[in-house]
Short mmCIF file of C-alpha atoms in Angstrom, two decimals:
data_model
loop_
_atom_site.label_atom_id
_atom_site.label_comp_id
_atom_site.label_asym_id
_atom_site.label_seq_id
_atom_site.Cartn_x
_atom_site.Cartn_y
_atom_site.Cartn_z
CA MET A 1057 98.64 81.03 98.37
CA ALA A 1058 97.49 84.36 97.13
CA GLU A 1059 98.52 84.15 93.49
CA LYS A 1060 97.83 80.32 93.25
CA ALA A 1061 94.41 79.72 94.97
CA GLU A 1062 92.33 80.04 91.88
CA GLY A 1063 91.66 76.10 92.02
CA PHE A 1064 89.55 76.63 95.12
CA ILE A 1065 88.73 80.17 95.51
CA GLY A 1066 88.24 81.36 91.96
CA LYS A 1067 89.69 83.45 89.42
CA VAL A 1068 91.27 86.81 91.03
CA SER A 1069 89.55 88.98 88.46
CA GLN A 1070 86.25 87.47 89.25
CA MET A 1071 86.82 87.99 93.02
CA TRP A 1072 87.76 91.48 92.32
CA GLN A 1073 84.40 92.42 90.87
CA ARG A 1074 82.65 90.80 93.69
CA ILE A 1075 84.45 92.44 96.53
CA LYS A 1076 85.20 95.82 94.68
CA PRO A 1077 81.98 97.42 95.65
CA HIS A 1078 82.48 96.74 99.19
CA ILE A 1079 86.14 98.30 99.29
CA ALA A 1080 85.76 101.92 100.66
CA THR A 1081 86.08 104.56 97.81
CA GLY A 1082 85.70 108.27 97.75
CA ARG A 1083 87.00 108.59 101.08
CA LYS A 1084 87.35 112.02 102.42
CA ILE A 1085 90.89 113.08 103.64
CA LEU A 1086 91.31 113.13 107.47
CA GLN A 1087 89.12 115.97 109.22
CA VAL A 1088 92.26 117.69 110.74
CA LEU A 1089 93.34 118.94 107.21
CA GLY A 1090 90.02 120.61 106.95
CA GLY A 1091 91.30 123.33 109.32
CA PHE A 1092 94.96 122.74 108.36
CA ILE A 1093 96.07 126.39 108.51
CA GLY A 1094 94.70 127.03 112.04
CA HIS A 1095 96.45 124.12 113.55
CA PRO A 1096 98.98 124.76 116.32
CA TRP A 1097 101.88 122.68 114.68
CA VAL A 1098 101.02 124.11 111.14
CA LYS A 1099 101.62 127.48 112.63
CA ALA A 1100 104.92 126.54 114.04
CA ALA A 1101 105.96 124.81 110.93
CA LEU A 1102 105.00 127.89 109.00
CA ALA A 1103 107.41 129.77 110.88
CA GLY A 1104 110.22 127.29 110.34
CA LEU A 1105 109.53 127.20 106.85
CA ASP A 1106 110.30 131.25 106.40
CA ARG A 1107 113.44 130.47 107.83
CA ALA A 1108 114.18 127.56 105.64
CA LEU A 1109 113.61 129.69 102.59
CA ALA A 1110 115.55 132.44 103.87
CA TRP A 1111 118.40 129.72 104.56
CA LEU A 1112 118.34 128.57 100.96
CA GLU A 1113 118.31 131.95 99.62
CA LYS A 1114 121.59 132.58 101.34
CA LEU A 1115 122.89 129.55 99.99
CA ASP A 1116 122.12 131.00 96.49
CA LYS A 1117 119.50 128.14 95.77
CA GLN A 1118 116.98 130.43 94.13
CA PRO A 1119 115.51 127.62 91.69
CA LEU A 1120 114.99 125.50 94.74
CA VAL A 1121 113.44 128.35 96.83
CA LYS A 1122 110.88 128.89 94.03
CA LYS A 1123 110.19 125.08 93.77
CA LEU A 1124 109.85 124.73 97.47
CA GLN A 1125 107.53 127.95 97.61
CA LYS A 1126 105.26 126.48 95.13
CA ALA A 1127 105.34 122.90 96.78
CA LEU A 1128 104.31 124.53 100.11
CA GLU A 1129 101.63 126.86 98.51
CA TRP A 1130 100.15 123.70 96.75
CA VAL A 1131 100.04 121.63 99.88
CA ILE A 1132 98.41 124.23 101.75
CA ASN A 1133 95.72 125.10 99.19
CA TRP A 1134 94.88 121.51 98.62
CA CYS A 1135 94.24 120.97 102.25
CA LYS A 1136 92.19 123.97 102.51
CA ASP A 1137 89.11 122.30 100.86
CA ALA A 1138 90.44 118.64 100.88
CA ARG A 1139 87.23 117.21 102.16
CA GLN A 1140 85.73 118.15 98.72
CA LYS A 1141 88.55 116.77 96.56
CA GLN A 1142 89.77 113.70 95.05
CA MET A 1143 93.11 113.90 93.39
CA GLU A 1144 93.32 112.80 89.75
CA GLU A 1145 96.20 111.59 87.60
CA GLU A 1146 97.34 115.09 86.64
CA GLU A 1147 97.20 116.42 90.26
CA LEU A 1148 98.88 113.39 91.40
CA ALA A 1149 101.65 114.12 88.93
CA GLU A 1150 101.99 117.56 90.44
CA ALA A 1151 102.28 116.22 93.93
CA ARG A 1152 105.18 114.04 93.13
CA ARG A 1153 106.91 116.88 91.58
CA HIS A 1154 106.36 118.72 94.71
CA ALA A 1155 107.59 115.70 96.76
CA GLN A 1156 110.95 115.94 94.82
CA ALA A 1157 111.40 119.71 95.52
CA MET A 1158 110.78 119.20 99.23
CA ALA A 1159 113.03 116.15 99.48
CA GLU A 1160 115.87 118.12 97.84
CA ALA A 1161 115.25 121.05 100.20
CA GLU A 1162 115.50 118.69 103.24
CA ARG A 1163 118.77 117.45 102.26
CA GLU A 1164 120.05 121.15 102.21
CA LEU A 1165 118.52 122.02 105.65
CA ASN A 1166 119.23 121.08 109.30
CA GLY A 1167 117.38 121.37 112.52
CA GLU A 1168 114.09 123.27 113.05
CA GLU A 1169 113.91 124.35 109.36
CA LYS A 1170 114.43 120.56 107.91
CA GLU A 1171 112.01 119.57 110.35
CA ALA A 1172 109.34 122.15 109.10
CA VAL A 1173 109.84 121.18 105.55
CA SER A 1174 109.74 117.46 106.67
CA ALA A 1175 106.36 118.23 108.29
CA PHE A 1176 104.89 119.44 104.91
CA SER A 1177 106.56 116.84 103.22
CA ILE A 1178 104.90 113.86 105.05
CA VAL A 1179 101.47 115.58 104.55
CA ASN A 1180 102.26 115.73 100.82
CA ASN A 1181 103.31 112.13 100.65
CA TYR A 1182 100.28 111.15 102.41
CA LEU A 1183 98.28 112.86 99.96
CA ILE A 1184 100.15 110.92 97.05
CA ALA A 1185 99.77 107.53 98.73
CA LYS A 1186 95.84 108.24 99.34
CA ALA A 1187 95.34 109.12 95.68
CA GLU A 1188 97.24 106.05 94.63
CA VAL A 1189 94.85 103.86 96.73
CA ASP A 1190 91.84 105.52 95.44
CA ILE A 1191 92.98 105.14 91.79
CA ALA A 1192 93.83 101.61 92.26
CA VAL A 1193 90.42 100.83 93.79
CA LYS A 1194 88.69 102.32 90.87
CA ARG A 1195 90.25 100.32 88.24
CA ASP A 1196 87.88 98.08 86.59
CA THR A 1197 90.18 94.90 86.82
CA LEU A 1198 92.50 93.28 88.95
CA GLN A 1199 94.70 90.55 87.97
CA ASP A 1200 97.44 90.49 90.44
CA PHE A 1201 96.05 89.43 94.01
CA GLU A 1202 99.41 90.09 95.56
CA TYR A 1203 99.00 93.92 94.59
CA PHE A 1204 95.57 93.58 96.30
CA LEU A 1205 96.92 92.58 99.43
CA ARG A 1206 99.74 95.23 99.33
CA LEU A 1207 96.92 97.78 98.54
CA ARG A 1208 94.81 96.69 101.63
CA ALA A 1209 98.06 96.83 103.65
CA VAL A 1210 98.44 100.57 102.42
CA GLN A 1211 94.91 101.28 103.41
CA LYS A 1212 95.61 100.02 106.97
CA LEU A 1213 98.80 102.11 107.33
CA LEU A 1214 97.09 105.33 106.16
CA ALA A 1215 94.15 104.67 108.48
CA PHE A 1216 96.53 104.51 111.48
CA TYR A 1217 98.69 107.40 110.18
CA GLU A 1218 95.51 109.38 110.13
CA THR A 1219 94.58 108.64 113.66
CA ARG A 1220 98.24 109.71 114.75
CA MET A 1221 97.92 112.67 112.64
CA GLN A 1222 94.76 113.95 114.63
CA ALA A 1223 96.88 113.91 117.82
CA VAL A 1224 99.79 115.83 116.67
CA ASN A 1225 100.05 119.09 118.76
CA SER A 1226 103.63 119.98 117.75
CA ILE A 1227 105.96 119.08 115.08
CA SER A 1228 107.94 116.86 117.37
CA ASP A 1229 104.65 114.67 117.55
CA ILE A 1230 105.40 113.74 113.92
CA ASP A 1231 107.81 111.14 114.93
CA ALA A 1232 109.81 108.25 112.97
CA ASP A 1233 106.97 105.75 112.72
CA MET A 1234 104.61 108.43 111.09
CA HIS A 1235 107.26 109.12 108.45
CA PHE A 1236 108.04 105.35 107.96
CA MET A 1237 104.42 104.46 107.39
CA VAL A 1238 103.92 107.03 104.65
CA TYR A 1239 107.11 106.12 103.00
CA ALA A 1240 106.22 102.25 103.30
CA ALA A 1241 102.54 103.24 102.07
CA ASN A 1242 104.08 104.94 98.94
CA ALA A 1243 106.48 102.15 98.31
CA LEU A 1244 104.03 99.24 98.67
CA ILE A 1245 101.24 100.98 96.37
CA GLN A 1246 103.45 100.90 93.34
CA GLN A 1247 103.09 97.78 91.06
CA ASP A 1248 106.54 97.22 90.77
CA ALA A 1249 107.18 97.94 94.41
CA GLU A 1250 110.80 97.91 95.75
CA PHE A 1251 110.94 97.05 99.36
CA SER A 1252 114.51 96.10 100.95
CA ASP A 1253 114.84 93.40 103.65
CA ALA A 1254 115.60 96.17 105.75
CA ASP A 1255 112.49 97.93 105.28
CA THR A 1256 110.46 94.80 105.55
CA MET A 1257 111.92 94.04 108.91
CA ARG A 1258 111.37 97.56 109.89
CA LEU A 1259 107.84 97.30 108.98
CA ASP A 1260 107.43 93.87 110.56
CA GLU A 1261 108.71 95.66 113.93
CA LEU A 1262 106.18 98.54 113.43
CA THR A 1263 103.08 96.30 112.66
CA GLN A 1264 104.05 94.20 115.95
CA ARG A 1265 104.24 97.07 117.88
CA GLN A 1266 101.26 99.08 116.62
CA PHE A 1267 98.96 96.63 115.36
CA GLY A 1268 99.93 93.56 117.64
CA LYS A 1269 100.96 91.16 114.88
CA PRO A 1270 103.90 90.86 112.53
CA ILE A 1271 103.69 91.91 108.77
CA ILE A 1272 103.10 88.47 107.45
CA PRO A 1273 99.80 88.13 109.26
CA PHE A 1274 99.08 91.73 108.91
CA VAL A 1275 98.87 91.22 105.10
CA PHE A 1276 97.81 87.54 105.27
CA GLU A 1277 94.45 88.61 107.15
CA GLU A 1278 93.43 90.62 104.06
CA MET A 1279 93.60 87.53 102.00
CA ILE A 1280 91.29 85.64 104.50
CA ILE A 1281 88.87 88.64 104.54
CA ALA A 1282 88.73 88.95 100.59
CA TRP A 1283 88.29 85.24 100.41
CA GLU A 1284 85.54 84.94 102.79
CA LYS A 1285 83.68 88.13 101.45
CA SER A 1286 84.02 86.66 98.09
CA ARG A 1287 82.42 83.50 99.31
CA GLN A 1288 79.56 85.28 101.09
CA LEU A 1289 78.57 86.99 97.86
CA LEU A 1290 78.68 83.75 95.83
CA GLU A 1291 76.52 82.36 98.41
CA GLU A 1292 74.18 85.08 97.80
CA GLU A 1293 74.31 84.21 94.23
CA TRP A 1294 73.56 80.68 95.00
CA GLU A 1295 70.30 81.73 96.81
CA LYS A 1296 69.11 83.83 94.05
CA LYS A 1297 69.78 81.09 91.46
CA ASN A 1298 68.02 78.48 93.88
CA SER A 1299 65.11 80.65 94.25
CA ALA A 1300 64.74 81.25 90.62
CA LEU A 1301 65.39 77.64 89.93
CA ALA A 1302 62.52 76.79 92.58
CA LYS A 1303 60.12 79.00 90.50
CA ASP A 1304 61.08 77.31 87.15
CA GLN A 1305 60.41 73.95 88.71
CA LEU A 1306 57.04 74.96 89.85
CA LEU A 1307 56.07 76.26 86.58
CA HIS A 1308 57.27 73.22 84.97
CA LYS A 1309 55.19 71.21 86.96
CA ARG A 1310 52.15 73.20 86.61
CA LEU A 1311 52.48 73.19 82.87
CA VAL A 1312 53.04 69.55 82.87
CA ARG A 1313 50.19 68.97 84.63
CA ALA A 1314 47.88 71.37 82.74
CA GLN A 1315 49.01 69.48 79.60
CA LYS A 1316 47.50 66.27 80.61
CA TYR A 1317 44.07 67.89 80.67
CA GLU A 1318 43.97 70.67 78.32
CA GLU A 1319 45.59 72.19 75.35
CA LEU A 1320 48.35 74.64 76.26
CA GLU A 1321 48.50 78.13 74.59
CA PRO A 1322 51.29 78.71 72.37
CA ALA A 1323 53.33 80.87 74.66
CA GLU A 1324 52.91 77.99 77.11
CA VAL A 1325 54.26 75.19 74.85
CA SER A 1326 57.22 77.53 74.06
CA ALA A 1327 57.94 77.91 77.81
CA LEU A 1328 57.47 74.28 78.62
CA ASN A 1329 59.91 73.42 75.68
CA ASP A 1330 62.53 76.00 76.93
CA LEU A 1331 62.29 74.50 80.72
CA LYS A 1332 62.66 71.05 79.48
CA ILE A 1333 66.28 72.36 78.24
CA THR A 1334 67.11 74.71 81.02
CA LEU A 1335 65.91 72.88 84.07
CA PRO A 1336 68.45 70.02 83.92
CA ARG A 1337 71.24 72.51 82.87
CA ASP A 1338 70.44 75.11 85.68
CA THR A 1339 69.89 72.04 88.32
CA ALA A 1340 73.68 70.76 87.57
CA ASP A 1341 74.96 74.24 87.49
CA LEU A 1342 73.57 74.98 91.03
CA GLU A 1343 74.50 71.71 92.44
CA GLN A 1344 78.16 72.40 91.19
CA LEU A 1345 78.04 75.95 92.75
CA GLY A 1346 76.84 74.51 95.94
CA ASP A 1347 79.88 72.19 95.81
CA ASP A 1348 82.09 74.61 95.25
CA LEU A 1349 80.55 77.08 97.82
CA GLN A 1350 80.74 74.06 100.41
CA ALA A 1351 84.73 73.46 99.53
CA ARG A 1352 85.39 77.14 99.58
CA ARG A 1353 83.60 77.67 103.16
CA SER A 1354 85.92 74.79 104.37
CA TYR A 1355 89.04 76.35 103.10
CA VAL A 1356 88.68 79.89 103.92
CA ASN A 1357 87.38 78.95 107.49
CA ALA A 1358 90.24 76.73 108.00
CA ALA A 1359 92.54 79.25 106.76
CA GLU A 1360 91.46 81.58 109.43
CA GLY A 1361 92.85 79.05 112.13
CA PHE A 1362 96.11 78.92 110.39
CA LEU A 1363 96.19 82.67 110.48
CA GLN A 1364 95.42 82.89 114.13
CA MET A 1365 98.42 80.44 114.65
CA LEU A 1366 100.49 83.03 112.79
CA GLU A 1367 99.07 86.09 114.86
CA LYS A 1368 99.68 84.66 118.35
CA ASP A 1369 102.36 83.30 120.53
CA GLU A 1370 102.28 79.95 122.08
CA GLN A 1371 101.09 81.57 125.45
CA GLN A 1372 98.34 83.52 123.88
CA LEU A 1373 97.01 80.31 122.27
CA ILE A 1374 97.30 78.06 125.37
CA ALA A 1375 95.42 80.80 127.31
CA GLU A 1376 92.61 80.89 124.82
CA GLY A 1377 92.21 77.15 124.92
CA LYS A 1378 93.51 76.85 121.37
CA GLU A 1379 96.75 74.73 122.16
CA TYR A 1380 95.41 72.30 119.42
CA LEU A 1381 96.72 74.97 117.01
CA LEU A 1382 100.29 74.07 117.98
CA ASP A 1383 99.72 70.56 116.99
CA GLN A 1384 97.45 70.77 114.02
CA GLY A 1385 97.86 74.31 112.65
CA ALA A 1386 101.13 73.71 110.85
CA THR A 1387 99.61 70.61 109.15
CA VAL A 1388 96.50 72.41 108.08
CA GLY A 1389 98.44 75.28 106.74
CA ALA A 1390 100.75 72.98 104.81
CA LEU A 1391 97.40 71.13 103.27
CA LEU A 1392 96.02 74.62 102.52
CA ILE A 1393 99.41 75.89 100.73
CA ASP A 1394 99.53 72.38 98.93
CA CYS A 1395 96.15 72.70 97.65
CA SER A 1396 96.75 76.23 96.28
CA GLN A 1397 100.04 75.62 94.66
CA ASN A 1398 99.08 72.52 93.07
CA ASP A 1399 95.47 73.37 92.20
CA ARG A 1400 93.97 70.40 94.05
CA ALA A 1401 90.23 70.17 93.99
CA TRP A 1402 88.21 69.07 97.21
CA SER A 1403 87.26 66.05 95.61
CA SER A 1404 90.94 65.02 95.22
CA LEU A 1405 91.80 65.24 99.16
CA SER A 1406 91.49 62.09 101.16
CA LEU A 1407 88.83 61.54 103.82
CA SER A 1408 90.97 62.32 106.50
CA GLU A 1409 92.43 65.47 104.89
CA GLN A 1410 88.88 66.73 104.25
CA SER A 1411 87.84 65.85 107.60
CA LEU A 1412 91.07 67.78 109.34
CA ILE A 1413 90.12 71.07 107.08
CA THR A 1414 86.27 70.74 108.03
CA ASP A 1415 87.16 70.43 111.59
CA PHE A 1416 88.99 73.46 111.50
CA ALA A 1417 86.62 75.16 109.36
CA ASN A 1418 83.84 74.52 111.95
CA ILE A 1419 85.80 75.72 114.66
CA PHE A 1420 86.96 79.00 113.15
CA GLY A 1421 84.11 79.81 110.98
CA ALA A 1422 82.43 82.39 113.39
CA ASP A 1423 85.97 84.06 113.86
CA CYS A 1424 86.42 84.31 110.02
CA GLN A 1425 82.97 85.96 109.72
CA LYS A 1426 83.78 88.40 112.34
CA ARG A 1427 87.16 89.35 110.97
CA THR A 1428 85.51 90.04 107.58
CA GLU A 1429 82.66 92.19 108.94
CA THR A 1430 85.27 94.30 111.12
CA GLY A 1431 88.12 94.48 108.79
CA LEU A 1432 86.71 94.68 105.24
CA LEU A 1433 85.87 98.26 104.92
CA VAL A 1434 89.25 100.27 106.20
CA GLU A 1435 87.89 103.85 106.11
CA VAL A 1436 90.73 106.29 105.33
CA MET A 1437 89.29 108.63 108.22
CA ALA A 1438 89.15 105.68 110.86
#
């Protein structure tokens, strides 16, 4: 549906240009990194790092010791004034090199020394993922909507990681979930992402536990949000064009009326001639845009109902008085998928199909708007 919905949602690149200004960019790094060095868990980690370096020297790993020292110093220095910085491509490449050095050191260490390196490694990997997100959002074009969905999922994972990070008091508080969230973020943000079935199942379990929904609706809701915001912005465009058309129609009427009783000025004659050409064209374009908007509203709001069916179990739906989703939700979902996969226009649907989608759209329209308002801007300092 994400890739093949251009028939009723519009081209990915056009939608991206509309919604891009509404995706948070230039976000500051989490506040806890501003006072990074003074934080209790960092002091404990630094002590462990001294022992880690000493152990590597004992193993005669001098090249690795030097690389690890540079990596740790870079993370510390970056975090000292991270609020004012945005990582660019050159610094991102350096962060990746330091990530390799820390990963290599972790393989040589055990116990508290390994934990200390791992604690700094997760911060560095977070910085990498955050920079990747910022760079991706700044791009002028986006042709791959599936990549957009992964980008938005990464933003949500990082925001949750930051919330957890601010509550860390000791190295032991940096648990497996936090490590996996940053690992998943770095994997998913890549254009040619490789994510194993085992990782997918683990991420599914994590999103279910931490966000209250499996991975499919966790990602799928970003599609609904993007569709709805794009529709809202297109509706604003329709309103502007409608207002402009109304003014042109009034001017046309005034000039036609004036022409009956007096000779028009040359500029007025030129304006009238132009309006005779543009009014029919603009009227037809506006009517077509209005029809497209109506269809999009129905599709997107109906998709919200399908999403709620994926998010909630049978007991939740019954408790909320939405048991009709159990009967009709799958039918609507199949119909939406059919429309997107086979590029079916609204006019090609039967009256019963249009009626079913419209009924769902009317029921879930308010929910769709609420989800969009609360979910579009996932700040990386949530």
